[in-house]
Short mmCIF file of C-alpha atoms in Angstrom, two decimals:
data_model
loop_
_atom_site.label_atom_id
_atom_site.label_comp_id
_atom_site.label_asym_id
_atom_site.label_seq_id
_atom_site.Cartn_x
_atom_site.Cartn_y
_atom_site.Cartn_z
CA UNK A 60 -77.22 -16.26 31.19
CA UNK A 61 -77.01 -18.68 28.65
CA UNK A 62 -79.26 -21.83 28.00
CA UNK A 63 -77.35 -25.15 28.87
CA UNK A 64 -75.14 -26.70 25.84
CA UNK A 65 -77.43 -29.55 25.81
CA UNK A 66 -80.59 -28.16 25.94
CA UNK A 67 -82.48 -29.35 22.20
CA UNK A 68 -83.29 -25.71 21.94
CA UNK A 69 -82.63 -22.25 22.61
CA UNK A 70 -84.64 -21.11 25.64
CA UNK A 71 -83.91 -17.23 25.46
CA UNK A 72 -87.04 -15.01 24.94
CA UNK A 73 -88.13 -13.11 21.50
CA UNK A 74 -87.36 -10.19 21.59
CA UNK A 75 -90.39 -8.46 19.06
CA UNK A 76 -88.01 -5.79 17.94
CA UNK A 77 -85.13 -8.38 16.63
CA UNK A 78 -84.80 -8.68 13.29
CA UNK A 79 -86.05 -11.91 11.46
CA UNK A 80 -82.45 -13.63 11.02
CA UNK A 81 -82.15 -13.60 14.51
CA UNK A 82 -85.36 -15.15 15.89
CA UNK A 83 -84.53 -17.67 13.60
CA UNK A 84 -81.39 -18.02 14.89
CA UNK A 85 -83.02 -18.39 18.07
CA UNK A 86 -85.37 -20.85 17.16
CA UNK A 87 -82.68 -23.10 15.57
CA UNK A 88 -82.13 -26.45 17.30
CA UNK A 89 -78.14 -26.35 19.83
CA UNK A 90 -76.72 -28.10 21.91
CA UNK A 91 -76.68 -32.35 21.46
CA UNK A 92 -79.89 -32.14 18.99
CA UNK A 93 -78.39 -29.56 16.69
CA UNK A 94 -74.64 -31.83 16.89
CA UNK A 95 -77.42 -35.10 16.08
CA UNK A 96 -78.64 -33.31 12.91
CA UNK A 97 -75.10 -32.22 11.75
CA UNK A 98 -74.07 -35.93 12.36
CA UNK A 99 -76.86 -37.30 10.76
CA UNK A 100 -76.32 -34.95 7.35
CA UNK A 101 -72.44 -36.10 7.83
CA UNK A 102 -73.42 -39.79 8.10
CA UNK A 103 -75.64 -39.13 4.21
CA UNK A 104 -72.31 -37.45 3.15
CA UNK A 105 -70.07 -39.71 4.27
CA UNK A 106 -71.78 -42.90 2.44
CA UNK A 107 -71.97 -40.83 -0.96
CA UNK A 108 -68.26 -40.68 -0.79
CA UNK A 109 -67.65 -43.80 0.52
CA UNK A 110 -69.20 -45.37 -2.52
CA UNK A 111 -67.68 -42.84 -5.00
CA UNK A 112 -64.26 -43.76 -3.28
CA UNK A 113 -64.61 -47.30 -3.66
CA UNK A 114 -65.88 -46.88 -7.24
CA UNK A 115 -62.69 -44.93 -8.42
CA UNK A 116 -60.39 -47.45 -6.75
CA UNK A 117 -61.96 -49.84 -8.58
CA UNK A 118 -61.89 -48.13 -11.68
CA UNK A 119 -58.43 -46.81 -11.46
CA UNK A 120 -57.12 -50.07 -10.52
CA UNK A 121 -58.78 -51.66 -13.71
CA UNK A 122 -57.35 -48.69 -15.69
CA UNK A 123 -53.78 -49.01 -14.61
CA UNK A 124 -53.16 -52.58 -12.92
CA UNK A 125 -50.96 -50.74 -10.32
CA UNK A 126 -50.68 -50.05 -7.00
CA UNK A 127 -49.01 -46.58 -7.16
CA UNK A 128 -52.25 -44.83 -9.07
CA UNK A 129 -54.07 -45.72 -5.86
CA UNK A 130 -51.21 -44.51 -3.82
CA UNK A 131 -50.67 -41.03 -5.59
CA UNK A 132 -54.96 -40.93 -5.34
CA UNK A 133 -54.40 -41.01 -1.50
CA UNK A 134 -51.33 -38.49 -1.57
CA UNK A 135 -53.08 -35.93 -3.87
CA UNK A 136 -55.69 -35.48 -1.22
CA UNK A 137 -54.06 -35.70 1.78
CA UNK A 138 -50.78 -33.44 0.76
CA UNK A 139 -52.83 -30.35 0.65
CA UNK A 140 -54.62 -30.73 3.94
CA UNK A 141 -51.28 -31.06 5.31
CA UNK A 142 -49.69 -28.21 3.77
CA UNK A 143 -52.82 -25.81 4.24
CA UNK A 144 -53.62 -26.81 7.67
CA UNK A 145 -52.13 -24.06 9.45
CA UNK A 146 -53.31 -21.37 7.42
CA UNK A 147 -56.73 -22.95 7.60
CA UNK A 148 -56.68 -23.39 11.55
CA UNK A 149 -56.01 -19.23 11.47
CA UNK A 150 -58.52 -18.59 9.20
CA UNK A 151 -61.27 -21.06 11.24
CA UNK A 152 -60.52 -19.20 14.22
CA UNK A 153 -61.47 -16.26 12.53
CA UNK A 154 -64.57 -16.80 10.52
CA UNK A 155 -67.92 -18.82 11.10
CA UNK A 156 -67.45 -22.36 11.61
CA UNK A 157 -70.63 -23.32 10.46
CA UNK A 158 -69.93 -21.52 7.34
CA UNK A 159 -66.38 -23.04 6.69
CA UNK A 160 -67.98 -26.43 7.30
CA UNK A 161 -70.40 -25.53 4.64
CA UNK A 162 -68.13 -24.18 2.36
CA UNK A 163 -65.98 -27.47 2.44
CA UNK A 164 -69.20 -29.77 1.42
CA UNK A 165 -70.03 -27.94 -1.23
CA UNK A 166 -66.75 -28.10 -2.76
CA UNK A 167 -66.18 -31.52 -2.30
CA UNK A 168 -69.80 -31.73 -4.81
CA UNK A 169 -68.58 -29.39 -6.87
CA UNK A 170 -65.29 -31.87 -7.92
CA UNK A 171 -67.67 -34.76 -7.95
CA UNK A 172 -69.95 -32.82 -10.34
CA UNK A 173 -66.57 -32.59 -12.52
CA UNK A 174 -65.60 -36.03 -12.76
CA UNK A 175 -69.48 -37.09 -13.17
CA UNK A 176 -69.26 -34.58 -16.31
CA UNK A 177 -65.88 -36.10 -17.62
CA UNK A 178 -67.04 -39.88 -16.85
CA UNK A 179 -70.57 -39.05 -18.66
CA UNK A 180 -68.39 -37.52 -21.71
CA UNK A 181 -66.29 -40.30 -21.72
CA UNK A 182 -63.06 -38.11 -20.85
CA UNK A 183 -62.10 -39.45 -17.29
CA UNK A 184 -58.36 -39.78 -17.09
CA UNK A 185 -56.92 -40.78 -14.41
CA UNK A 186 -54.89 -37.54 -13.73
CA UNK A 187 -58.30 -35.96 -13.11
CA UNK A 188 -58.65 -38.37 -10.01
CA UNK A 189 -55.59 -36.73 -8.27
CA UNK A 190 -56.72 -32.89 -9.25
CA UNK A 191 -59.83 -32.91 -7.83
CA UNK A 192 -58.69 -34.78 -4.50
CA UNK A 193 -56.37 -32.10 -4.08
CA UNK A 194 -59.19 -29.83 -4.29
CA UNK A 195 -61.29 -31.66 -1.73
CA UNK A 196 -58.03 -31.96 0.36
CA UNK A 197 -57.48 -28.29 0.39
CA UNK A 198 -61.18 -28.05 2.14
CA UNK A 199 -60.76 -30.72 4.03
CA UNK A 200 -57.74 -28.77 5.93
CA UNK A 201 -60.55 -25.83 6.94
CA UNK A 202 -63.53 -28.49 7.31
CA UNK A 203 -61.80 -30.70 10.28
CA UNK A 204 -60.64 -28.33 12.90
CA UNK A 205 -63.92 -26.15 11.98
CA UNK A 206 -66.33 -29.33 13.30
CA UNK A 207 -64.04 -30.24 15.80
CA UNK A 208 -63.72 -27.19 16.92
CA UNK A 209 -67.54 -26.04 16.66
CA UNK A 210 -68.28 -29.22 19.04
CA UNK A 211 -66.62 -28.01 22.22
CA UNK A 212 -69.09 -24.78 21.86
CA UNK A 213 -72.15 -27.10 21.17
CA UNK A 214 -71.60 -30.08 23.78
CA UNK A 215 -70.97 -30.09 27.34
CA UNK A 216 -67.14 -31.39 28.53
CA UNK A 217 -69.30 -34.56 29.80
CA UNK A 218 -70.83 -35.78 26.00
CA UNK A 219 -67.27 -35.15 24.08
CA UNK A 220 -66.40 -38.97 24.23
CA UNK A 221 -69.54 -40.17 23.52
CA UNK A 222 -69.82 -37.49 20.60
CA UNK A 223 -67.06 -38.45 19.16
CA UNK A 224 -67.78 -42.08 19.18
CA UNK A 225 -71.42 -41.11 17.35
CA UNK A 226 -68.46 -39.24 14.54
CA UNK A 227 -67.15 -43.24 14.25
CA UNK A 228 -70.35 -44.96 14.34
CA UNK A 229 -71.05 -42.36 11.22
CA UNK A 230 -67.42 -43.40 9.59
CA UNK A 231 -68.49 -47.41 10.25
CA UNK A 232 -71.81 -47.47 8.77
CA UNK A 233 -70.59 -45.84 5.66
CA UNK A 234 -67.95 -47.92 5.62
CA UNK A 235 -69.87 -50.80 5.76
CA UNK A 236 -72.82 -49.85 3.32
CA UNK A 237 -71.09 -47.73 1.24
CA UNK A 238 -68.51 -50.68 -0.89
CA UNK A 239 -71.28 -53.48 -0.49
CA UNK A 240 -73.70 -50.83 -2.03
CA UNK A 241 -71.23 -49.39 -4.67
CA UNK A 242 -70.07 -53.15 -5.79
CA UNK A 243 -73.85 -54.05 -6.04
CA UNK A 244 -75.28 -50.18 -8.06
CA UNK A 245 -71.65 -50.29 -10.64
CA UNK A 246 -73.77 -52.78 -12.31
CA UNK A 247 -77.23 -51.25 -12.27
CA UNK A 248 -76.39 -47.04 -12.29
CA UNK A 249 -72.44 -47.63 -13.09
CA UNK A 250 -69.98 -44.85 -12.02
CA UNK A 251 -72.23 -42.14 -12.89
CA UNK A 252 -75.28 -42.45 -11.03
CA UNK A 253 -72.67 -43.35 -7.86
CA UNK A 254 -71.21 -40.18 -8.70
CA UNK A 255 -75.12 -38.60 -8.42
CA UNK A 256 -75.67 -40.27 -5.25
CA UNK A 257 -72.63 -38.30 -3.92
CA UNK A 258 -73.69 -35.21 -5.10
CA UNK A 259 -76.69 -35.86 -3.53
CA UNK A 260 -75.98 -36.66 -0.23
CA UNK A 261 -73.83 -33.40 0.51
CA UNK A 262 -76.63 -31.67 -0.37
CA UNK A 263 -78.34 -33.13 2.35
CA UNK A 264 -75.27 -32.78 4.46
CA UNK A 265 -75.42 -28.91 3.94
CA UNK A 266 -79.20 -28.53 4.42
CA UNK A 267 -78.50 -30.25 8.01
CA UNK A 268 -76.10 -27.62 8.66
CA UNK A 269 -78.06 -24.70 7.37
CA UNK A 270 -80.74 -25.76 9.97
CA UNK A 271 -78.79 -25.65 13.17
CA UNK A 272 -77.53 -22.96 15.37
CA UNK A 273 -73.61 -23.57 15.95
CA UNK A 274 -72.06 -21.05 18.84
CA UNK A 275 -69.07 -19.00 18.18
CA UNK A 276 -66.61 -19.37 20.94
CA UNK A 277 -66.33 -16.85 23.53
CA UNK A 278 -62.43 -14.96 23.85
CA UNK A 279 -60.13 -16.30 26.26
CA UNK A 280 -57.05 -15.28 27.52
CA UNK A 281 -55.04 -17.89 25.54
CA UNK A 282 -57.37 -16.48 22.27
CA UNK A 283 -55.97 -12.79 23.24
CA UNK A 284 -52.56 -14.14 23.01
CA UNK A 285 -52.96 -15.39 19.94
CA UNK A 286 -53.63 -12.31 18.35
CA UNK A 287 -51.83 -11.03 15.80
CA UNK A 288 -51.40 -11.13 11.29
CA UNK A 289 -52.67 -14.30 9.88
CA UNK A 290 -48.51 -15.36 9.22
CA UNK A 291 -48.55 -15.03 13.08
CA UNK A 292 -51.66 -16.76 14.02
CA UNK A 293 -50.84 -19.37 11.72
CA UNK A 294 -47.83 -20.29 13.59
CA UNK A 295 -49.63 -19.66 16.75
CA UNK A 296 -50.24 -23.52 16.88
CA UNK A 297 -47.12 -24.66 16.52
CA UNK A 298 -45.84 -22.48 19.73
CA UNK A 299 -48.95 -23.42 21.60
CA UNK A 300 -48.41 -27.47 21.12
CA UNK A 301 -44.77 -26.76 21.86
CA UNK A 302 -45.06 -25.14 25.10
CA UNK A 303 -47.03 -27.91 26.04
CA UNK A 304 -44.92 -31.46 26.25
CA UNK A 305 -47.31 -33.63 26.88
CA UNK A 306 -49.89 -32.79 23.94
CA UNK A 307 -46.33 -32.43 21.79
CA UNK A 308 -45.64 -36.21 23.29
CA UNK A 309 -49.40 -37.23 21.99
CA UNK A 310 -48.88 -35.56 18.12
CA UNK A 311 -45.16 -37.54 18.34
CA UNK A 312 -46.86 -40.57 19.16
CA UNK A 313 -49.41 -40.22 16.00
CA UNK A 314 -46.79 -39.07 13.67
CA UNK A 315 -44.81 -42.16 14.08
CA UNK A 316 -48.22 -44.41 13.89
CA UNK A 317 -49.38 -43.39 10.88
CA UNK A 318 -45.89 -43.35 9.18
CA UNK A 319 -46.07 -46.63 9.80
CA UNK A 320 -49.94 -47.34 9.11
CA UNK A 321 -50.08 -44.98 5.72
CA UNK A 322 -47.38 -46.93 4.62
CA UNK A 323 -49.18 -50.32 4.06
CA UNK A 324 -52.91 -48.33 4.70
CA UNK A 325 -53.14 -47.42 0.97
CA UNK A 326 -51.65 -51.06 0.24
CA UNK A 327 -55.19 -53.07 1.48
CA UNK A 328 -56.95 -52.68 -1.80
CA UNK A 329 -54.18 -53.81 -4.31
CA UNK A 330 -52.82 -56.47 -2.02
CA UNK A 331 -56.44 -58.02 -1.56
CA UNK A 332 -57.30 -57.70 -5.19
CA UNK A 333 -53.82 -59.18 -6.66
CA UNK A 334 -54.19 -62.63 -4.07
CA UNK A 335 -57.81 -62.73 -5.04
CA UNK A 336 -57.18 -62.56 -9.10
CA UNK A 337 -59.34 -58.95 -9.09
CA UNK A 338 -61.88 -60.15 -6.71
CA UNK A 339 -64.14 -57.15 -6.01
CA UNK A 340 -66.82 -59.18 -3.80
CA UNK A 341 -63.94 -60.22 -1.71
CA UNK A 342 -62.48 -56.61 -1.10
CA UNK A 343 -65.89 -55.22 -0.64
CA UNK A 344 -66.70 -58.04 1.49
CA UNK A 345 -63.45 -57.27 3.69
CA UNK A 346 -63.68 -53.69 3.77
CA UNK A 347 -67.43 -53.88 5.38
CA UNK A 348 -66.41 -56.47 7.49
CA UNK A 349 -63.60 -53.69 8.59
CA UNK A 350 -66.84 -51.30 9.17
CA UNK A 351 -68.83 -53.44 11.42
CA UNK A 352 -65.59 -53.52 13.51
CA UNK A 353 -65.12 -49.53 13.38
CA UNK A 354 -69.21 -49.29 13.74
CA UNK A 355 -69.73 -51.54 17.03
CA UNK A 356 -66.44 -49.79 18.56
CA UNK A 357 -68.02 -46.74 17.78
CA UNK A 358 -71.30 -47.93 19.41
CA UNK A 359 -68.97 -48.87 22.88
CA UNK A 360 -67.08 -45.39 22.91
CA UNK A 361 -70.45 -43.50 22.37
CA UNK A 362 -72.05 -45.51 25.49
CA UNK A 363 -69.05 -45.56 27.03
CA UNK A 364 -67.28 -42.51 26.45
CA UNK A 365 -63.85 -44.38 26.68
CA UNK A 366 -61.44 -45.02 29.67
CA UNK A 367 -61.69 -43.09 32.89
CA UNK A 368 -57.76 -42.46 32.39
CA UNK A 369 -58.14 -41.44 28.31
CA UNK A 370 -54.66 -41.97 27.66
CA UNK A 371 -54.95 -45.56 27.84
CA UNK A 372 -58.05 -45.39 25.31
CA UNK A 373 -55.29 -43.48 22.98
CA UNK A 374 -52.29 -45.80 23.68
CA UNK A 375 -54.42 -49.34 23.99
CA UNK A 376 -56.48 -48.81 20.65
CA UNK A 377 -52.99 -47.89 18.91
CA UNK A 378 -51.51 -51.07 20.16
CA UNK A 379 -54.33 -53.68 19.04
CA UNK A 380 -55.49 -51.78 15.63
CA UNK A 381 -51.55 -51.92 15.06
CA UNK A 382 -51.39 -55.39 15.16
CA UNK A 383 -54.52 -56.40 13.87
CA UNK A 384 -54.86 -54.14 10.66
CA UNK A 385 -51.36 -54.24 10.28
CA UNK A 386 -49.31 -57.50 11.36
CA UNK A 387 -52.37 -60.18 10.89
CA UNK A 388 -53.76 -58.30 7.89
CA UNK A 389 -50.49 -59.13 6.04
CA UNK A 390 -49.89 -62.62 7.65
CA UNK A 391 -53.17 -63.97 6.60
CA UNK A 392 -53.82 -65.76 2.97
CA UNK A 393 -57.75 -65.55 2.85
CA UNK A 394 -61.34 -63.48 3.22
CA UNK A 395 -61.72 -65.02 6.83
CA UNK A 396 -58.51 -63.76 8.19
CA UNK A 397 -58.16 -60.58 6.50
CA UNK A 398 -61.81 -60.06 7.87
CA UNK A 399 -61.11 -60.50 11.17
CA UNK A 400 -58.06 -58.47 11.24
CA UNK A 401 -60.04 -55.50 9.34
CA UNK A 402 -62.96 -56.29 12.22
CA UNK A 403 -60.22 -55.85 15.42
CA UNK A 404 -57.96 -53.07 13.70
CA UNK A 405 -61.14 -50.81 13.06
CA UNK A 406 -63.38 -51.89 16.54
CA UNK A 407 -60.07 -50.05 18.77
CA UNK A 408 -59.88 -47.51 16.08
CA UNK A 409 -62.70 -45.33 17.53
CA UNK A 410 -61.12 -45.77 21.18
CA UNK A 411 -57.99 -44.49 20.00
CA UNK A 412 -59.17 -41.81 18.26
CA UNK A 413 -61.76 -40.65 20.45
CA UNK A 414 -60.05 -40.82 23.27
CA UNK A 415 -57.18 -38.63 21.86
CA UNK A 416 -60.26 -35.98 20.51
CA UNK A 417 -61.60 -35.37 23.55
CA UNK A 418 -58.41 -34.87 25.67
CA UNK A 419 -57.59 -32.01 23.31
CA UNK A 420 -61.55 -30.60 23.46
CA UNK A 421 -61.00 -30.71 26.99
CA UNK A 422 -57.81 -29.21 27.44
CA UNK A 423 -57.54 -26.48 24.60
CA UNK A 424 -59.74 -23.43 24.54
CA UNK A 425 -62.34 -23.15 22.33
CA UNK A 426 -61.43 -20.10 20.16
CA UNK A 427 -58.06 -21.12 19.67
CA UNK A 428 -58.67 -24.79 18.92
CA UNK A 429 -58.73 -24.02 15.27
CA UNK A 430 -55.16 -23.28 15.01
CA UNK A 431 -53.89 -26.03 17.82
CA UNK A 432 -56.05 -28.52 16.25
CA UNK A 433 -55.09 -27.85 12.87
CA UNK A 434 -51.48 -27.97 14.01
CA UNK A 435 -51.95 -31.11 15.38
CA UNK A 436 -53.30 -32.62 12.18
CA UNK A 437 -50.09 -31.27 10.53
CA UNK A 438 -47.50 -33.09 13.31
CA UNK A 439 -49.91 -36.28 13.26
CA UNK A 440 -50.49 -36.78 9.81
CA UNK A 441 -47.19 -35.18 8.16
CA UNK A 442 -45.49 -38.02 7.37
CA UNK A 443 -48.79 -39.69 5.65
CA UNK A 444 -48.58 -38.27 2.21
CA UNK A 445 -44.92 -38.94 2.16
CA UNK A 446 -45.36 -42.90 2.91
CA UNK A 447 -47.99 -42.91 0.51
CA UNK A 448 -46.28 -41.68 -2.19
CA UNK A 449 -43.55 -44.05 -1.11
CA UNK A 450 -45.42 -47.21 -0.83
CA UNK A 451 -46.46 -47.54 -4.77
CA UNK A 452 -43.18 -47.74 -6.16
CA UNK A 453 -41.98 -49.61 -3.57
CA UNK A 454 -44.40 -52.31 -3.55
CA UNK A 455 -44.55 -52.05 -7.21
CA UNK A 456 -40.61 -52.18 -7.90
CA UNK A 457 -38.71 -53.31 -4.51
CA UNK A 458 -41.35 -55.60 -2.75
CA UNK A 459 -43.57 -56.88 -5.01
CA UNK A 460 -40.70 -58.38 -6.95
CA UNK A 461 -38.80 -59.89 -4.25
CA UNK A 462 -41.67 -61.92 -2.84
CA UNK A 463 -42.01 -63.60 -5.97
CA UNK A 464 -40.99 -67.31 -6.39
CA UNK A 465 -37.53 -67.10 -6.27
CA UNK A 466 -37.08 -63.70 -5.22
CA UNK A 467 -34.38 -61.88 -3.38
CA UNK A 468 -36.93 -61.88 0.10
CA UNK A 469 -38.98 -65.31 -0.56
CA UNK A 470 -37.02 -67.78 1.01
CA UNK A 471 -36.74 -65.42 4.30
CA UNK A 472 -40.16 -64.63 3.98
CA UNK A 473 -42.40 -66.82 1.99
CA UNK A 474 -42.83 -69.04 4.86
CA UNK A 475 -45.11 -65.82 6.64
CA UNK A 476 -47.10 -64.41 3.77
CA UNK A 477 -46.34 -66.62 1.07
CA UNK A 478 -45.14 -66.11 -2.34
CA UNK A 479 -46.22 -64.72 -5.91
CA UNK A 480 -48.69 -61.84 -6.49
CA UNK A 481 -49.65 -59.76 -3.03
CA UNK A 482 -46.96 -61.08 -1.32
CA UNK A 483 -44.71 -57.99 -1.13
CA UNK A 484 -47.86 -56.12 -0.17
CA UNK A 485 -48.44 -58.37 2.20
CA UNK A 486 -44.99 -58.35 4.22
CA UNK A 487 -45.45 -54.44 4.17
CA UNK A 488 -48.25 -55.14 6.53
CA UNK A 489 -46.75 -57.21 8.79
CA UNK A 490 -43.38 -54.95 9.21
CA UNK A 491 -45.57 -51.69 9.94
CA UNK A 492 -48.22 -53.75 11.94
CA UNK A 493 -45.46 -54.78 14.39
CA UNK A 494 -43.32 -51.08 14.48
CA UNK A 495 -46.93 -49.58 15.51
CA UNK A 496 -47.22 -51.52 18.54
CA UNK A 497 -43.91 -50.97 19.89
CA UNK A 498 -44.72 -46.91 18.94
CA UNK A 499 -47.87 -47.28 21.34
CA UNK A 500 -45.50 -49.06 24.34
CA UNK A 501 -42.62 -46.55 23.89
CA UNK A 502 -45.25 -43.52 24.06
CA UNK A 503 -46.64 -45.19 27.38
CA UNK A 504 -43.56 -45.05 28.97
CA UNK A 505 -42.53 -41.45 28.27
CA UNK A 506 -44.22 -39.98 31.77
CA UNK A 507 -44.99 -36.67 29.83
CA UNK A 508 -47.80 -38.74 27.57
CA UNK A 509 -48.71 -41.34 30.44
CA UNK A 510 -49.70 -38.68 32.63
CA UNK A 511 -50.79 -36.03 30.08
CA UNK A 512 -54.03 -35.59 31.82
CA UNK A 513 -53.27 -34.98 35.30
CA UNK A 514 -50.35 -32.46 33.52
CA UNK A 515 -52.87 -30.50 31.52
CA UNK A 516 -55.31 -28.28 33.04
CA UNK A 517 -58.94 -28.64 31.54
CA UNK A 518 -59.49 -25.22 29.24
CA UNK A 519 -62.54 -24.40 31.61
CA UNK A 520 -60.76 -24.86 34.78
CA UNK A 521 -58.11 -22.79 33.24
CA UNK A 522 -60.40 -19.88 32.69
CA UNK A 523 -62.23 -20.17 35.95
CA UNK A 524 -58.61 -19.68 37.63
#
């Protein structure tokens, strides 16, 4: 028998003939303390690149004065998760998660180390921004179905919700340190020693990992039908999402949402900057404003582990962050407003998501949730490198233009969001802001998404039958 998924550690006997890797293994911290160390190393890692992120925008922005260098940053990372995700949800499945996870952080340093060498030398470009984020979105397609998937083996069905909203308080407090802390070190340590700080903390990140014991899942029946070459098993998402409607409703539902939300998403920072004439205080300001809303909702999912009926979690928190990051964020004119719309948008954010995170935990099996969950990154998230390689040029050429004092789209919409620099930005966020919401109320009445969870059998129940 196995010790409990929560238990802080390993209760199985020495044996004195076992080698010395595995009474270290057995000594290793599982279950909820081993996930707490992980999250804590994740939390270091994800404030290094927080404040390298926000440095480079701010640098690249300065460098080129336009919106679509930001835009093609954000589509040269998150086109190769996209494309690699099913090959890397095969090859998860198949190797040690802890070990992929692992893997991924240290090659996210080793493209920091890179552009702190090419900064230092005086050789950054800004074509060296959008290589190595299509490096560290290559890993990211392995790292993010590897820890999702490594948490159903760790954590009891019970903690999932509340696990995943510890994941957002993580994403928050970065998000709130990390641009107030990188606007106030540019001026002491400048790019460089941000860039050390980074390299830094996923060092930390992997010595977390390297001290915890993370269980490989044990075969199931839907594992044994996955079998097969790594073309096949590849694919094997696809046919297992399809077979199921309502987790193929759910995917629908987030591909249309973040078409929508990528479109004006990579938009915040250039709109913000070009109303503010270049304000950094003000977008650092807004964007930790934005974190204390995605760290307190992250506090209330983790305490409260989200709706009874999860769905609503998923479909609610779409509706509100919709029209709070979206419709008010391009309606209002000042700090205040765009604060409180960055607040609301990211406080349901954690709902949404971790509401959605642990209906699949619950409902795929663990040693084929590699695949299905990299799968389901693909479906969601598809559309998101497209609209942000859309959204530069647009805003830059189309929108941009016509919101200008006497442009084509002032007089129709100047009255909203105003006129002259940010404005075309700005309507952007209203137009996708309002499309979201009515995505989140169309989902909720297809019955194959309302009812998702009394339609899917939980992955234990499934193997107890």
């Amino acid at each position: 028998m196995t010790s409990a998924p929560d238990a802080d550690y390993n209760a199985s006997q020495l044996d004195p003939g076992e080698g010395t890797t595995m009474k270290l293994l057995r000594k290793a911290p599982t279950g909820m303390l081993a996930f707490t160390l992980i999250w804590i190393g994740q939390f270091a890692s994800l404030l290094g690149s927080g404040m390298t992120g926000f440095g480079l925008s701010i640098w690249a922005w300065q460098a080129t004065g336009q919106a679509t260098a930001l835009a093609l940053a954000a589509f040269f990372f998150t086109g190769p998760t996209m494309l690699l995700s099913p090959l890397a949800g095969a090859l998860v499945d198949r190797s040690n998660r802890k070990l992929v996870m692992m893997l991924s952080d240290i090659a996210a340093g080793l493209t920091t180390l890179a552009l702190l060498i090419l900064y230092a030398t005086g050789h950054l470009q800004i074509w060296h921004i959008y290589v190595t984020n299509v490096i560290q979105g290559a890993f990211r397609a392995f790292q993010w179905p590897a820890y999702s998937a490594a948490m159903s083996t760790m954590l009891r069905k019970e903690d999932l919700g509340r696990a995943n909203g510890m994941l957002y308080m993580a994403e928050a407090a970065s998000g709130i340190l990390a641009p107030v802390a990188a606007a106030a070190l540019i001026g002491v340590i400048g790019i460089g020693g941000i860039f050390i700080v980074d390299i830094a903390t996923l060092a930390f990140a992997i010595l977390m990992l390297l001290l915890v014991h993370v269980p490989q899942p044990v075969e199931t029946e839907a594992g044994r039908a996955g079998r097969g070459t790594l073309w096949q098993e590849s694919g094997y998402g696809f046919r297992y999402i399809l077979a199921r409607p309502s987790l193929l409703g759910l995917q629908l539902t987030f591909f249309f949402f973040n078409l929508l939300l990528s479109f004006s998403g990579v938009l915040q920072a250039p709109m913000i900057l070009s109303r503010t004439g270049n304000d950094t205080v003000t977008l650092g300001g807004v964007q930790s404003v934005a974190g204390v809303g995605m760290l307190l909702g992250g506090v209330v999912m983790s305490a409260w582990g989200g709706p009874k009926r999860r769905v609503l979690g998923v479909l609610g928190g779409m509706f509100f962050s919709a029209l709070l990051g979206g419709a008010l964020m391009g309606l209002g004119r000042s700090a205040l407003v765009w604060s409180i719309a960055g607040f609301g948008s990211m406080f349901f954010l954690p709902i949404c998501n971790g509401s959605s995170q642990a209906i699949w935990q619950s409902k795929v099996a663990p040693d084929v949730q590699g695949r299905v969950f990299a799968t389901r990154l693909l479906i969601a998230q598809i559309t998101a490198p497209v609209a942000m390689l859309a959204a530069g040029p647009l805003a830059d050429r189309v929108f941009e233009p016509a919101m200008m004092p006497g442009g084509s789209l002032a007089g129709l919409f100047g009255g909203w969001v105003g006129t002259g620099p940010g404005a075309g930005m700005a309507l952007t966020f209203v137009v996708t802001g309002f499309l979201g919401a009515l995505v989140s109320i169309a989902s909720y009445l297809v019955p194959h998404v309302r009812n998702a969870e009394d339609l899917l059998p939980d992955h234990d129940a499934a193997t107890a039958s």
